[in-house]
XYZ file of C-alpha atoms in Angstrom:
133
model
C 105.272 118.938 94.650
C 106.220 116.465 97.429
C 104.441 118.597 100.019
C 101.270 118.709 97.994
C 101.348 114.924 97.492
C 101.904 114.378 101.275
C 98.878 116.610 101.995
C 96.644 114.773 99.488
C 97.851 111.467 101.110
C 96.806 112.778 104.485
C 93.495 113.980 103.326
C 92.818 110.673 101.518
C 93.688 108.816 104.752
C 91.201 111.044 106.742
C 88.410 110.568 104.073
C 89.006 106.745 103.929
C 88.632 106.498 107.777
C 85.507 108.564 107.862
C 83.979 106.669 104.845
C 84.760 103.176 106.385
C 83.287 104.186 109.850
C 80.313 105.765 108.258
C 79.514 102.649 106.209
C 79.732 100.160 109.238
C 76.437 100.238 111.270
C 77.859 98.077 114.052
C 76.745 94.860 112.448
C 77.113 95.275 108.746
C 79.830 96.679 106.510
C 78.203 98.308 103.386
C 80.294 98.414 100.357
C 79.918 100.453 97.213
C 81.394 103.722 98.577
C 84.880 102.923 97.557
C 84.285 103.974 94.066
C 83.777 107.527 95.066
C 87.090 107.670 96.957
C 88.936 106.264 93.916
C 87.264 108.866 91.690
C 88.323 111.551 94.116
C 91.924 110.483 94.874
C 92.869 108.009 92.107
C 93.344 104.268 92.461
C 97.140 104.669 93.014
C 96.850 106.971 95.917
C 93.968 104.916 97.639
C 96.082 101.762 97.253
C 99.095 103.388 98.647
C 97.542 104.479 101.931
C 95.667 101.290 102.323
C 98.887 99.248 101.701
C 100.862 101.508 104.010
C 98.310 100.939 106.857
C 98.321 97.127 106.318
C 102.194 97.164 106.300
C 102.024 98.819 109.664
C 99.811 95.861 111.028
C 101.609 92.695 109.629
C 101.391 91.064 112.937
C 97.510 91.794 113.316
C 95.519 88.581 112.812
C 92.426 90.651 111.735
C 94.188 91.371 108.405
C 93.937 88.543 105.950
C 97.059 86.944 104.550
C 96.014 87.810 101.092
C 95.767 91.506 101.975
C 99.203 91.432 103.716
C 100.653 89.886 100.667
C 98.964 92.461 98.431
C 100.340 95.366 100.717
C 103.859 94.039 100.646
C 103.799 93.654 96.894
C 102.738 97.159 96.457
C 105.060 99.603 94.869
C 105.217 101.567 98.054
C 108.660 101.732 99.736
C 108.294 99.428 102.595
C 111.511 100.385 104.207
C 110.377 103.820 105.155
C 112.201 104.402 108.355
C 109.729 106.652 110.160
C 106.087 105.769 110.378
C 103.664 108.611 109.439
C 101.017 109.048 111.919
C 99.170 111.237 109.603
C 98.896 108.327 107.221
C 97.037 106.101 109.842
C 93.464 105.214 109.054
C 91.627 105.435 112.251
C 89.270 102.347 112.094
C 89.178 98.750 113.348
C 91.635 96.416 111.593
C 88.738 94.012 110.533
C 87.174 96.952 108.726
C 90.398 97.921 107.140
C 90.704 94.461 105.911
C 87.209 94.539 104.382
C 87.954 97.864 102.689
C 91.187 96.416 101.284
C 89.327 93.486 99.749
C 86.882 96.077 98.133
C 89.972 97.991 96.808
C 91.647 94.956 95.371
C 88.302 94.009 93.665
C 88.091 97.497 92.227
C 91.669 97.280 91.104
C 90.969 93.967 89.209
C 87.835 95.489 87.536
C 89.729 98.570 86.549
C 92.583 96.468 85.046
C 90.145 94.348 83.142
C 88.360 97.412 81.780
C 91.597 98.835 80.751
C 92.547 95.669 79.070
C 89.365 95.703 77.224
C 89.751 99.258 76.036
C 93.314 98.372 74.815
C 91.922 95.437 72.907
C 89.232 97.434 71.353
C 91.837 100.070 70.324
C 94.023 97.382 68.808
C 90.977 96.020 66.838
C 90.203 99.459 65.557
C 93.874 100.007 64.397
C 93.935 96.456 62.773
C 90.661 97.258 61.006
C 91.919 100.759 59.811
C 95.073 99.016 58.403
C 92.957 96.504 56.593
C 90.804 99.321 55.010
C 93.917 101.243 54.082
C 95.515 98.445 52.295
Protein backbone atom coordinates (compact mmCIF):
# COMPACT_ATOMS: atom_id res chain seq x y z
CA UNK A 1 0.00 0.00 0.00
CA UNK A 2 2.82 2.38 0.91
CA UNK A 3 4.54 1.75 -2.43
CA UNK A 4 1.34 2.62 -4.33
CA UNK A 5 0.94 5.80 -2.29
CA UNK A 6 4.55 6.77 -2.94
CA UNK A 7 4.08 6.18 -6.68
CA UNK A 8 0.86 8.25 -6.67
CA UNK A 9 2.65 11.07 -4.82
CA UNK A 10 5.47 11.06 -7.37
CA UNK A 11 3.00 11.16 -10.27
CA UNK A 12 1.09 13.98 -8.57
CA UNK A 13 4.33 15.94 -8.20
CA UNK A 14 5.15 15.46 -11.88
CA UNK A 15 1.66 16.52 -13.00
CA UNK A 16 1.67 19.57 -10.73
CA UNK A 17 5.01 20.69 -12.12
CA UNK A 18 3.84 20.28 -15.70
CA UNK A 19 0.54 22.05 -15.02
CA UNK A 20 2.19 25.01 -13.27
CA UNK A 21 4.73 25.43 -16.05
CA UNK A 22 2.06 25.04 -18.77
CA UNK A 23 -0.12 27.74 -17.19
CA UNK A 24 2.62 30.34 -17.00
CA UNK A 25 3.24 32.10 -20.28
CA UNK A 26 6.33 33.97 -19.16
CA UNK A 27 4.37 36.98 -17.93
CA UNK A 28 1.09 35.72 -16.49
CA UNK A 29 0.17 32.83 -14.23
CA UNK A 30 -3.25 31.52 -15.24
CA UNK A 31 -5.25 29.88 -12.47
CA UNK A 32 -8.21 27.53 -12.65
CA UNK A 33 -6.33 24.36 -13.54
CA UNK A 34 -5.83 23.38 -9.90
CA UNK A 35 -9.32 21.91 -9.62
CA UNK A 36 -8.51 19.20 -12.18
CA UNK A 37 -5.43 18.17 -10.19
CA UNK A 38 -7.49 18.06 -7.00
CA UNK A 39 -10.14 15.92 -8.72
CA UNK A 40 -7.46 13.56 -10.02
CA UNK A 41 -5.35 13.21 -6.87
CA UNK A 42 -7.54 14.47 -4.05
CA UNK A 43 -7.05 17.57 -1.93
CA UNK A 44 -5.03 15.75 0.72
CA UNK A 45 -2.38 14.43 -1.68
CA UNK A 46 -2.04 17.76 -3.52
CA UNK A 47 -1.66 19.59 -0.21
CA UNK A 48 0.89 17.04 0.95
CA UNK A 49 3.21 17.43 -2.03
CA UNK A 50 2.87 21.23 -2.11
CA UNK A 51 3.52 21.50 1.64
CA UNK A 52 6.48 19.13 1.29
CA UNK A 53 8.02 21.32 -1.39
CA UNK A 54 7.51 24.51 0.58
CA UNK A 55 9.03 22.89 3.66
CA UNK A 56 12.14 22.20 1.59
CA UNK A 57 12.34 25.94 0.75
CA UNK A 58 11.74 27.63 4.09
CA UNK A 59 14.67 29.98 3.52
CA UNK A 60 13.45 30.97 0.04
CA UNK A 61 12.19 34.56 0.09
CA UNK A 62 9.99 33.93 -2.95
CA UNK A 63 7.65 31.81 -0.81
CA UNK A 64 5.26 33.89 1.29
CA UNK A 65 5.25 33.68 5.08
CA UNK A 66 1.60 32.61 4.93
CA UNK A 67 2.40 29.66 2.69
CA UNK A 68 5.39 28.68 4.84
CA UNK A 69 3.19 28.76 7.94
CA UNK A 70 0.51 26.72 6.16
CA UNK A 71 3.08 24.16 5.02
CA UNK A 72 4.53 23.81 8.50
CA UNK A 73 1.06 23.37 9.99
CA UNK A 74 0.18 20.62 7.55
CA UNK A 75 -0.20 17.14 8.95
CA UNK A 76 2.85 15.98 7.05
CA UNK A 77 5.76 14.72 9.12
CA UNK A 78 8.21 17.60 8.85
CA UNK A 79 10.89 15.57 10.56
CA UNK A 80 11.40 13.20 7.64
CA UNK A 81 15.13 12.67 7.63
CA UNK A 82 15.79 12.03 3.96
CA UNK A 83 14.50 14.47 1.36
CA UNK A 84 12.72 12.72 -1.48
CA UNK A 85 13.94 14.09 -4.82
CA UNK A 86 11.04 12.36 -6.58
CA UNK A 87 8.71 14.66 -4.59
CA UNK A 88 10.37 17.84 -5.89
CA UNK A 89 8.11 20.00 -8.04
CA UNK A 90 10.35 21.36 -10.79
CA UNK A 91 9.19 24.93 -11.13
CA UNK A 92 10.19 28.43 -10.05
CA UNK A 93 9.65 29.11 -6.34
CA UNK A 94 7.47 32.12 -7.13
CA UNK A 95 5.17 29.95 -9.23
CA UNK A 96 5.06 27.33 -6.48
CA UNK A 97 3.99 30.10 -4.10
CA UNK A 98 1.19 31.18 -6.46
CA UNK A 99 0.08 27.56 -6.81
CA UNK A 100 0.06 27.17 -3.02
CA UNK A 101 -2.15 30.29 -2.77
CA UNK A 102 -4.61 28.68 -5.16
CA UNK A 103 -4.58 25.37 -3.29
CA UNK A 104 -5.19 27.11 0.03
CA UNK A 105 -8.09 28.99 -1.58
CA UNK A 106 -9.53 25.73 -2.96
CA UNK A 107 -9.13 24.17 0.49
CA UNK A 108 -11.17 26.96 2.10
CA UNK A 109 -13.85 26.64 -0.58
CA UNK A 110 -13.97 22.86 -0.11
CA UNK A 111 -14.24 23.21 3.68
CA UNK A 112 -17.03 25.78 3.34
CA UNK A 113 -18.95 23.51 0.95
CA UNK A 114 -18.56 20.55 3.32
CA UNK A 115 -19.74 22.69 6.22
CA UNK A 116 -22.81 23.76 4.25
CA UNK A 117 -23.58 20.14 3.33
CA UNK A 118 -23.34 19.12 6.97
CA UNK A 119 -25.59 22.03 7.93
CA UNK A 120 -28.16 20.99 5.31
CA UNK A 121 -28.04 17.39 6.55
CA UNK A 122 -28.56 18.55 10.13
CA UNK A 123 -31.54 20.67 9.07
CA UNK A 124 -33.07 17.69 7.25
CA UNK A 125 -32.57 15.46 10.29
CA UNK A 126 -34.15 18.07 12.57
CA UNK A 127 -37.09 18.47 10.18
CA UNK A 128 -37.55 14.71 9.99
CA UNK A 129 -37.55 14.51 13.76
CA UNK A 130 -40.17 17.25 13.98
CA UNK A 131 -42.40 15.40 11.52
CA UNK A 132 -41.97 12.09 13.35
CA UNK A 133 -43.01 13.58 16.68
